[in-house]
Coordinates of C-alpha atoms in Angstrom, one line a residue:
X1427 CA -0.1 -0.1 0.0
X1428 CA 1.0 3.4 -0.8
X1429 CA -0.1 7.0 -0.2
X1430 CA 0.5 9.5 -2.3
X1431 CA 0.0 13.1 -2.4
X1432 CA -1.2 13.9 -5.9
X1433 CA -4.3 13.2 -8.2
X1434 CA -3.2 12.6 -11.6
X1435 CA -2.5 9.0 -11.5
X1436 CA -5.8 7.6 -12.8
X1437 CA -3.9 7.2 -16.3
X1438 CA -1.1 5.5 -14.8
X1439 CA -3.3 3.0 -13.4
X1440 CA -5.5 2.0 -16.2
X1441 CA -2.5 2.0 -18.1
X1442 CA -1.3 -1.2 -16.2
X1443 CA -4.8 -2.5 -16.0
X1444 CA -4.6 -2.8 -19.6
X1445 CA -0.9 -4.0 -19.5
X1446 CA -1.7 -7.1 -17.3
X1447 CA -5.2 -8.9 -16.9
X1448 CA -3.9 -10.6 -13.6
X1449 CA -3.5 -7.2 -11.7
X1450 CA -5.9 -4.6 -11.2
X1451 CA -4.8 -1.4 -9.2
X1452 CA -7.2 0.9 -7.7
X1453 CA -7.4 4.5 -6.9
X1454 CA -9.1 5.2 -3.7
X1455 CA -9.8 9.1 -3.1
X1456 CA -10.2 10.4 0.3
X1457 CA -13.1 12.6 0.5
X1458 CA -11.0 16.0 0.6
X1459 CA -9.6 14.7 -2.8
X1460 CA -6.1 15.6 -1.5
X1461 CA -4.8 12.2 -0.8
X1462 CA -5.1 9.1 -2.7
X1463 CA -4.4 5.4 -1.8
X1464 CA -3.8 3.1 -4.4
X1465 CA -4.5 -0.9 -4.0
X1466 CA -2.7 -3.2 -6.1
X1467 CA -4.6 -6.4 -6.5
X1468 CA -3.2 -10.2 -8.0
X1469 CA -5.2 -13.0 -9.2
X1470 CA -4.0 -16.7 -10.7
X1471 CA -6.7 -16.1 -13.3
X1472 CA -7.8 -12.5 -15.1
X1473 CA -10.3 -10.6 -13.2
X1474 CA -13.6 -10.4 -14.7
X1475 CA -15.4 -6.9 -15.5
X1476 CA -17.8 -8.7 -12.1
X1477 CA -14.7 -8.8 -10.1
X1478 CA -13.8 -5.1 -10.9
X1479 CA -17.3 -3.7 -10.4
X1480 CA -17.5 -5.5 -7.0
X1481 CA -13.9 -3.9 -6.1
X1482 CA -14.6 -0.6 -7.2
X1483 CA -18.1 0.1 -5.8
X1484 CA -17.7 -2.0 -2.6
X1485 CA -14.4 -2.8 -1.1
X1486 CA -13.0 1.2 -2.7
X1487 CA -15.9 2.6 -0.3
X1488 CA -15.4 0.5 2.9
X1489 CA -11.3 1.1 2.4
X1490 CA -11.9 5.0 1.5
X1491 CA -14.1 5.4 4.9
X1492 CA -11.5 3.5 6.9
X1493 CA -8.5 5.4 5.4
X1494 CA -10.6 8.8 5.5
X1495 CA -10.8 7.3 9.7
X1496 CA -7.2 7.2 9.6
X1497 CA -6.4 10.6 8.3
X1498 CA -9.1 12.1 10.6
X1499 CA -7.4 10.8 13.7
X1500 CA -3.9 12.0 12.6
X1501 CA -5.0 15.0 12.0
X1502 CA -6.7 15.1 15.5
X1503 CA -3.5 13.6 17.3
X1504 CA -1.5 16.4 15.6
X1505 CA -4.0 19.3 16.8
X1506 CA -4.0 17.9 20.2
X1507 CA -0.3 17.9 20.2
X1508 CA -0.2 21.6 19.0
X1509 CA -2.7 22.4 21.5
X1510 CA -0.7 21.1 23.7
X1511 CA 2.5 22.5 23.0
X1512 CA 0.6 25.8 22.5
X1513 CA -0.6 25.3 26.5
X1514 CA 3.1 25.0 27.6
X1515 CA 4.4 28.0 25.7
X1516 CA 1.4 29.9 27.1
X1517 CA 2.0 28.7 30.5
X1518 CA 5.6 29.5 30.1
X1519 CA 5.4 33.4 29.2
X1520 CA 2.5 33.6 31.5
X1521 CA 4.8 32.5 34.3
X1522 CA 5.5 34.9 37.1
X1523 CA 9.2 35.0 38.6
X1524 CA 9.8 33.6 42.2
X1525 CA 11.1 37.5 43.0
X1526 CA 7.9 38.9 42.0
X1527 CA 6.1 36.2 43.9
X1528 CA 8.2 37.0 47.2
X1529 CA 7.8 40.3 46.9
X1530 CA 4.1 40.5 46.9
X1531 CA 4.2 37.6 49.6
X1532 CA 6.7 39.7 51.7
X1533 CA 4.8 43.4 51.8
X1534 CA 5.1 45.2 54.7
X1535 CA 1.5 46.8 54.2
X1536 CA -0.7 45.7 57.5
X1537 CA -4.1 47.8 56.5
X1538 CA -5.7 48.7 53.5
X1539 CA -6.0 51.9 55.4
X1540 CA -2.6 52.7 54.8
X1541 CA -2.8 52.7 51.4
X1542 CA -5.4 55.4 51.8
X1543 CA -7.8 56.3 54.7
X1544 CA -11.0 55.8 52.6
X1545 CA -10.2 52.7 51.2
X1546 CA -12.6 50.7 52.8
X1547 CA -15.8 53.5 51.4
X1548 CA -18.2 52.8 48.8
X1549 CA -16.6 56.4 47.4
X1550 CA -13.1 55.7 47.3
X1551 CA -11.7 56.5 44.1
X1552 CA -10.0 53.2 43.4
X1553 CA -7.7 54.6 40.4
X1554 CA -5.6 56.6 42.8
X1555 CA -4.0 53.6 43.5
X1556 CA -0.8 52.7 41.5
X1557 CA -0.7 48.9 40.4
X1558 CA 2.3 48.2 42.7
X1559 CA -0.1 48.8 45.7
X1560 CA -3.1 47.4 43.6
X1561 CA -1.8 43.9 43.9
X1562 CA -0.7 44.4 47.7
X1563 CA -4.1 45.5 48.2
X1564 CA -6.0 42.2 47.0
X1565 CA -3.4 40.2 49.0
X1566 CA -4.8 42.3 52.2
X1567 CA -8.7 41.9 50.8
X1568 CA -8.3 38.2 50.4
X1569 CA -7.1 38.0 54.2
X1570 CA -9.3 40.5 55.3
X1571 CA -12.6 38.3 53.8
X1572 CA -11.3 35.5 55.5
X1573 CA -11.0 33.5 52.2
X1574 CA -7.1 32.5 53.1
X1575 CA -7.6 31.2 56.2
X1576 CA -11.2 29.3 55.3
X1577 CA -9.4 27.1 52.6
X1578 CA -5.9 27.4 53.6
X1579 CA -4.5 29.5 50.6
X1580 CA -0.9 29.3 50.2
X1581 CA 0.3 32.7 49.9
X1582 CA 2.8 32.1 47.0
X1583 CA -0.2 30.5 45.5
X1584 CA -2.4 33.4 46.1
X1585 CA 0.4 35.9 45.1
X1586 CA 1.4 33.9 41.8
X1587 CA -2.8 33.9 40.9
X1588 CA -2.7 37.8 41.2
X1589 CA 0.1 38.7 39.3
X1590 CA -0.8 36.1 37.0
X1591 CA -4.2 37.7 36.5
X1592 CA -2.7 40.8 36.1
X1593 CA -0.5 39.8 33.8
X1594 CA -3.1 38.6 31.5
X1595 CA -5.0 41.9 31.1
X1596 CA -3.9 43.8 28.1
X1597 CA -3.5 47.8 27.9
X1598 CA -6.8 48.9 26.0
X1599 CA -7.5 52.5 27.7
X1600 CA -10.5 51.0 29.9
X1601 CA -10.5 47.3 29.8
X1602 CA -7.4 46.4 31.6
X1603 CA -6.0 46.1 35.1
X1604 CA -7.0 49.1 36.9
X1605 CA -10.5 48.4 35.8
X1606 CA -10.6 45.3 37.0
X1607 CA -9.2 46.0 40.7
X1608 CA -12.0 48.9 40.6
X1609 CA -14.4 46.2 40.3
X1610 CA -12.7 43.8 42.6
X1611 CA -12.7 46.6 45.6
X1612 CA -16.4 47.3 45.0
X1613 CA -17.1 43.8 45.6
X1614 CA -14.9 43.8 48.5
X1615 CA -16.6 46.4 50.1
X1616 CA -19.7 45.1 49.6
X1617 CA -18.7 41.9 51.3
X1618 CA -17.2 43.9 54.1
X1619 CA -19.7 46.8 55.0
X1620 CA -22.4 45.0 54.4
X1621 CA -21.0 41.3 56.1
X1622 CA -24.0 40.9 58.3
X1623 CA -26.5 40.5 55.7
X1624 CA -23.9 39.1 53.2
X1625 CA -23.4 36.2 55.5
X1626 CA -27.3 35.5 55.7
X1627 CA -27.7 35.7 52.0
X1628 CA -24.6 33.8 50.3
X1629 CA -22.5 31.1 51.9
X1630 CA -18.5 31.2 51.7
X1631 CA -17.9 29.6 48.1
X1632 CA -20.5 32.1 46.8
X1633 CA -18.5 35.4 48.4
X1634 CA -14.8 33.9 47.2
X1635 CA -16.5 33.5 43.5
X1636 CA -17.9 36.8 43.5
X1637 CA -14.4 38.1 44.6
X1638 CA -12.5 36.2 42.2
X1639 CA -15.0 36.8 39.3
X1640 CA -15.0 40.4 39.9
X1641 CA -11.1 40.7 39.1
X1642 CA -11.2 38.3 36.6
X1643 CA -14.1 39.3 34.6
X1644 CA -12.5 40.9 31.9
X1645 CA -9.5 39.2 31.6
X1646 CA -7.3 39.6 28.3
X1647 CA -10.2 42.1 26.8
X1648 CA -8.9 43.7 23.7
X1649 CA -10.6 46.9 23.8
X1650 CA -13.4 45.7 21.1
X1651 CA -17.4 44.6 22.1
X1652 CA -18.7 41.5 21.1
X1653 CA -20.7 43.2 18.2
X1654 CA -17.4 44.0 16.8
X1655 CA -16.1 40.4 17.3
X1656 CA -18.9 39.3 15.3
X1657 CA -18.4 41.7 12.7
X1658 CA -14.8 41.1 11.8
X1659 CA -15.5 37.3 12.4
X1660 CA -12.3 37.0 14.8
X1661 CA -11.1 33.6 16.2
X1662 CA -13.2 34.7 19.0
X1663 CA -15.9 34.7 17.3
X1664 CA -15.2 31.3 16.1
X1665 CA -14.9 30.0 19.1
X1666 CA -17.5 31.1 21.2
X1667 CA -20.2 32.9 18.5
X1668 CA -22.5 30.4 19.1
X1669 CA -22.6 30.2 22.6
X1670 CA -23.4 34.2 22.5
X1671 CA -21.2 36.1 25.2
X1672 CA -18.0 35.7 23.0
X1673 CA -15.9 37.9 25.3
X1674 CA -17.5 36.9 29.0
X1675 CA -16.9 33.0 27.7
X1676 CA -13.3 34.0 26.4
X1677 CA -12.8 35.3 30.2
X1678 CA -13.7 32.6 31.4
X1679 CA -11.6 30.1 29.6
X1680 CA -8.5 32.4 30.3
X1681 CA -9.7 32.4 33.7
X1682 CA -9.8 28.4 33.7
X1683 CA -6.4 28.2 32.2
X1684 CA -4.9 30.2 35.1
X1685 CA -6.1 28.1 37.3
X1686 CA -5.2 25.0 36.0
X1687 CA -1.3 26.3 36.3
X1688 CA -0.2 24.6 39.7
X1689 CA 1.4 27.4 40.5
X1690 CA -2.1 29.7 40.6
X1691 CA -5.0 27.2 41.7
X1692 CA -6.2 29.0 44.9
X1693 CA -8.9 26.1 45.2
X1694 CA -6.5 23.3 45.5
X1695 CA -7.5 22.7 49.4
X1696 CA -11.1 22.6 48.3
X1697 CA -13.0 19.3 48.1
X1698 CA -14.1 18.1 44.8
X1699 CA -17.6 18.7 45.7
X1700 CA -16.6 22.5 46.6
X1701 CA -14.3 22.8 43.5
X1702 CA -17.0 21.9 41.2
X1703 CA -19.1 24.4 42.9
X1704 CA -16.7 27.1 42.8
X1705 CA -16.1 26.9 39.0
X1706 CA -19.8 26.7 38.1
X1707 CA -20.6 30.0 40.2
X1708 CA -17.1 31.5 38.6
X1709 CA -18.5 30.7 35.2
X1710 CA -21.9 32.0 36.3
X1711 CA -20.6 35.5 37.4
X1712 CA -18.2 36.3 34.6
X1713 CA -20.8 35.5 31.9
X1714 CA -23.5 37.8 34.1
X1715 CA -21.0 40.9 33.5
X1716 CA -22.3 40.6 29.6
X1717 CA -24.9 43.7 30.0
X1718 CA -27.5 41.9 27.7
X1719 CA -27.7 39.3 30.3
X1720 CA -28.0 41.8 32.9
X1721 CA -30.8 43.3 30.9
X1722 CA -32.4 39.9 29.6
X1723 CA -32.9 39.2 33.9
X1724 CA -33.3 42.8 35.5
X1725 CA -37.0 41.7 35.7
X1726 CA -36.7 38.7 37.4
X1727 CA -33.8 40.7 39.8
X1728 CA -36.9 43.5 40.3
X1729 CA -39.3 40.5 40.9
X1730 CA -36.9 39.1 43.8
X1731 CA -36.7 42.3 45.8
X1732 CA -40.4 42.7 45.3
X1733 CA -41.3 39.0 46.9
X1734 CA -37.9 39.5 49.3
X1735 CA -34.9 37.6 48.9
X1736 CA -34.9 34.5 50.3
X1737 CA -32.0 32.6 51.3
X1738 CA -33.6 29.6 51.2
X1739 CA -34.3 29.9 47.1
X1740 CA -31.4 29.3 45.1
X1741 CA -32.4 31.1 42.2
X1742 CA -32.2 34.3 44.6
X1743 CA -28.6 33.2 45.5
X1744 CA -27.7 33.2 41.7
X1745 CA -29.6 36.8 40.7
X1746 CA -28.2 38.6 43.9
X1747 CA -24.6 37.9 42.6
X1748 CA -25.3 38.5 39.1
X1749 CA -26.5 41.8 40.2
X1750 CA -23.9 42.4 42.2
X1751 CA -21.1 41.7 40.0
X1752 CA -22.6 44.1 37.6
X1753 CA -23.0 46.9 40.2
X1754 CA -19.3 46.3 40.9
X1755 CA -18.6 46.3 36.7
X1756 CA -20.3 49.6 36.8
X1757 CA -18.8 51.0 40.0
X1758 CA -17.0 54.2 38.2
X1759 CA -21.0 55.4 37.7
X1760 CA -21.2 56.1 41.5
X1761 CA -18.3 57.7 41.9
X1762 CA -17.9 61.9 42.0
X1763 CA -18.1 63.7 38.6
X1764 CA -14.8 64.2 37.8
X1765 CA -13.8 60.6 38.4
X1766 CA -16.8 59.5 36.2
X1767 CA -15.8 62.3 33.5
X1768 CA -12.3 60.5 33.7
X1769 CA -13.5 57.0 33.1
X1770 CA -15.9 58.4 30.2
X1771 CA -12.5 59.5 28.8
X1772 CA -11.2 55.9 28.9
X1773 CA -14.2 54.2 27.7
X1774 CA -15.3 56.3 24.7
X1775 CA -11.5 56.2 23.3
X1776 CA -12.3 52.5 22.9
X1777 CA -15.7 53.0 21.8
X1778 CA -14.4 55.6 19.1
X1779 CA -11.8 53.4 18.5
X1780 CA -14.0 50.5 17.4
X1781 CA -16.0 52.9 15.5
X1782 CA -13.4 54.0 13.0
X1783 CA -12.7 50.3 12.5
X1784 CA -16.0 49.8 11.7
X1785 CA -16.4 52.6 9.4
X1786 CA -13.5 51.1 7.5
X1787 CA -15.7 47.5 7.4
X1788 CA -18.1 49.8 5.5
X1789 CA -20.5 49.4 8.3
X1790 CA -22.4 52.5 10.0
X1791 CA -21.0 52.8 13.6
X1792 CA -23.7 53.2 16.6
X1793 CA -23.8 56.8 17.9
X1794 CA -22.1 56.0 20.9
X1795 CA -19.2 54.7 19.0
X1796 CA -19.0 57.5 16.0
X1797 CA -16.8 60.4 16.9
X1798 CA -18.4 62.6 14.9
X1799 CA -21.8 61.9 16.1
X1800 CA -21.4 60.8 19.9
X1801 CA -22.8 63.6 22.1
X1802 CA -21.1 62.1 25.4
X1803 CA -23.6 63.9 28.0
X1804 CA -26.8 62.8 26.6
X1805 CA -25.1 59.2 26.1
X1806 CA -24.3 59.4 29.8
X1807 CA -27.7 60.7 31.0
X1808 CA -29.2 57.4 29.0
X1809 CA -26.6 55.1 30.2
X1810 CA -27.1 56.2 34.0
X1811 CA -31.4 56.0 33.4
X1812 CA -31.4 52.8 31.6
X1813 CA -28.8 50.7 33.1
X1814 CA -26.8 52.4 36.4
X1815 CA -29.6 53.5 38.5
X1816 CA -32.0 50.8 38.2
X1817 CA -29.1 48.4 38.9
X1818 CA -28.2 50.2 42.1
X1819 CA -31.8 51.2 43.1
X1820 CA -32.6 47.4 43.4
X1821 CA -29.2 46.4 45.0
X1822 CA -29.8 49.2 47.8
X1823 CA -33.3 47.4 48.6
X1824 CA -31.1 44.2 49.0
X1825 CA -28.1 46.3 50.7
X1826 CA -29.5 49.4 52.4
X1827 CA -25.8 50.9 52.7
X1828 CA -25.6 51.4 48.6
X1829 CA -28.4 53.5 49.4
X1830 CA -25.3 56.1 49.2
X1831 CA -24.8 55.2 45.5
X1832 CA -27.8 56.6 44.2
X1833 CA -27.7 60.5 45.3
X1834 CA -24.0 60.1 43.7
X1835 CA -25.9 58.6 40.4
X1836 CA -28.5 61.8 41.0
X1837 CA -25.5 64.5 41.1
X1838 CA -23.7 63.0 38.3
X1839 CA -26.8 62.8 36.1
X1840 CA -27.5 66.5 36.8
X1841 CA -24.4 67.8 36.1
X1842 CA -24.5 66.1 32.7
X1843 CA -28.3 67.2 32.0
X1844 CA -26.9 70.8 32.6
X1845 CA -24.0 70.3 30.2
X1846 CA -26.6 69.1 28.3
X1847 CA -28.8 72.3 28.2
X1848 CA -26.6 74.6 28.2
X1849 CA -25.5 73.4 25.0
X1850 CA -28.7 72.9 23.2
X1851 CA -29.2 76.6 25.3
X1852 CA -26.4 77.8 22.6
X1853 CA -24.2 78.6 25.9
X1854 CA -21.8 75.8 25.1
X1855 CA -22.3 76.3 21.3
X1856 CA -18.4 75.4 21.2
X1857 CA -19.1 72.1 23.0
X1858 CA -16.8 69.2 22.0
X1859 CA -16.1 66.0 23.6
X1860 CA -12.2 67.1 23.4
X1861 CA -12.8 69.9 25.8
X1862 CA -15.3 68.1 28.1
X1863 CA -12.4 65.7 28.5
X1864 CA -9.4 68.4 28.9
X1865 CA -11.3 69.7 32.0
X1866 CA -12.2 73.1 30.0
X1867 CA -16.1 72.8 31.6
X1868 CA -14.9 71.7 35.2
X1869 CA -15.3 75.2 36.2
X1870 CA -18.7 75.6 35.0
X1871 CA -19.6 72.1 37.1
X1872 CA -17.7 73.4 40.1
X1873 CA -20.3 76.8 40.1
X1874 CA -23.1 74.6 38.8
X1875 CA -22.7 72.3 42.3
X1876 CA -22.3 75.1 44.4
X1877 CA -25.5 77.2 43.4
X1878 CA -27.6 74.3 43.4
X1879 CA -25.9 73.1 46.8
X1880 CA -25.1 69.5 45.5
X1881 CA -22.6 67.6 47.2
X1882 CA -21.7 63.8 47.8

């Protein structure tokens, strides 16, 4: 048996079959037509037409199926080995040095308030913490929330996990490690300031997965949304498109890749039952950060609050985790207006970059993605009204200490409304988004807050 990588052999076989009637050669093509198998058969007597008919129409069909199976199996084996190689390469390049781990493990900070006196407050401006101190803060938060002691997490493993997660965040202007840290901080604050209620509402595994999910929810984000992945037929869209929530599924898988590294497996001391539940919850929490999913389940969440949260209802646990992680994801919107304005600059930089590329692809981007059409004050008002305010209003019913966010959101909305009114009233005839981001209108905002006795 010989396998040839050519399809131009039929004429040769026909010639040989005519030359010797005791020999019958058949060319068996695989389904893709790129590979052929030549079978050479011998018979004491000459091959009859019926012999040739049977061989050509039945045996060759069977052999073609067999060889196709062999070929596909071999291809799968090669692909599996390539995947193993890629996994090994990724693990190698993700690896954190021992010096980095030891430095984080042996940090000298004892309290979060040493990093900033207001660190434990909802209103704290998390973006004021630098990257080095952010990893230290997360180590301390894991400790203060009781996770290290409860599951006997090795500090070196935790440090490696935190640093690896940080390393796996890319550097778009908004969806980066700093954003992950702000979301993680809000999860910590929720678990900390409402600890009495939280301990009644959520068990320890749910609390842990909320915190870890908050840190990992946007890991390896590229600065482009799900619609863009579909538009350009990206590899991520090819892998996850049929599931929906393309990026969120990728964030889940990337988180799992990190947890599967021995040096990063902070869940290693759990029982099998705990581990499986932890992974299931982690996936649900990260997928819940897709705002489309949030909008879909929001009526059910509102119904839950109307019925009063029931700790014995497992679905209530799931819904609470979903709205908690969404609230954490939106945390920049319930800080003071200047922080919100600075955050908007980062977000719209990504939006406009995507909008520019969508135009290259011949599509018309949404107004929020079009730098020539986006009027940010009105876009922000719509976002606060449709997403942010309903989320925190509902959350504050379940966890009353989040009531303070509602005043902040309302003040921010009033400021955005004032800027919109000034523009439409021709007071800000020369308004541009660039002027907004360059703080040209800050004095106008300050005067407005003083005149209207607005405060946070």
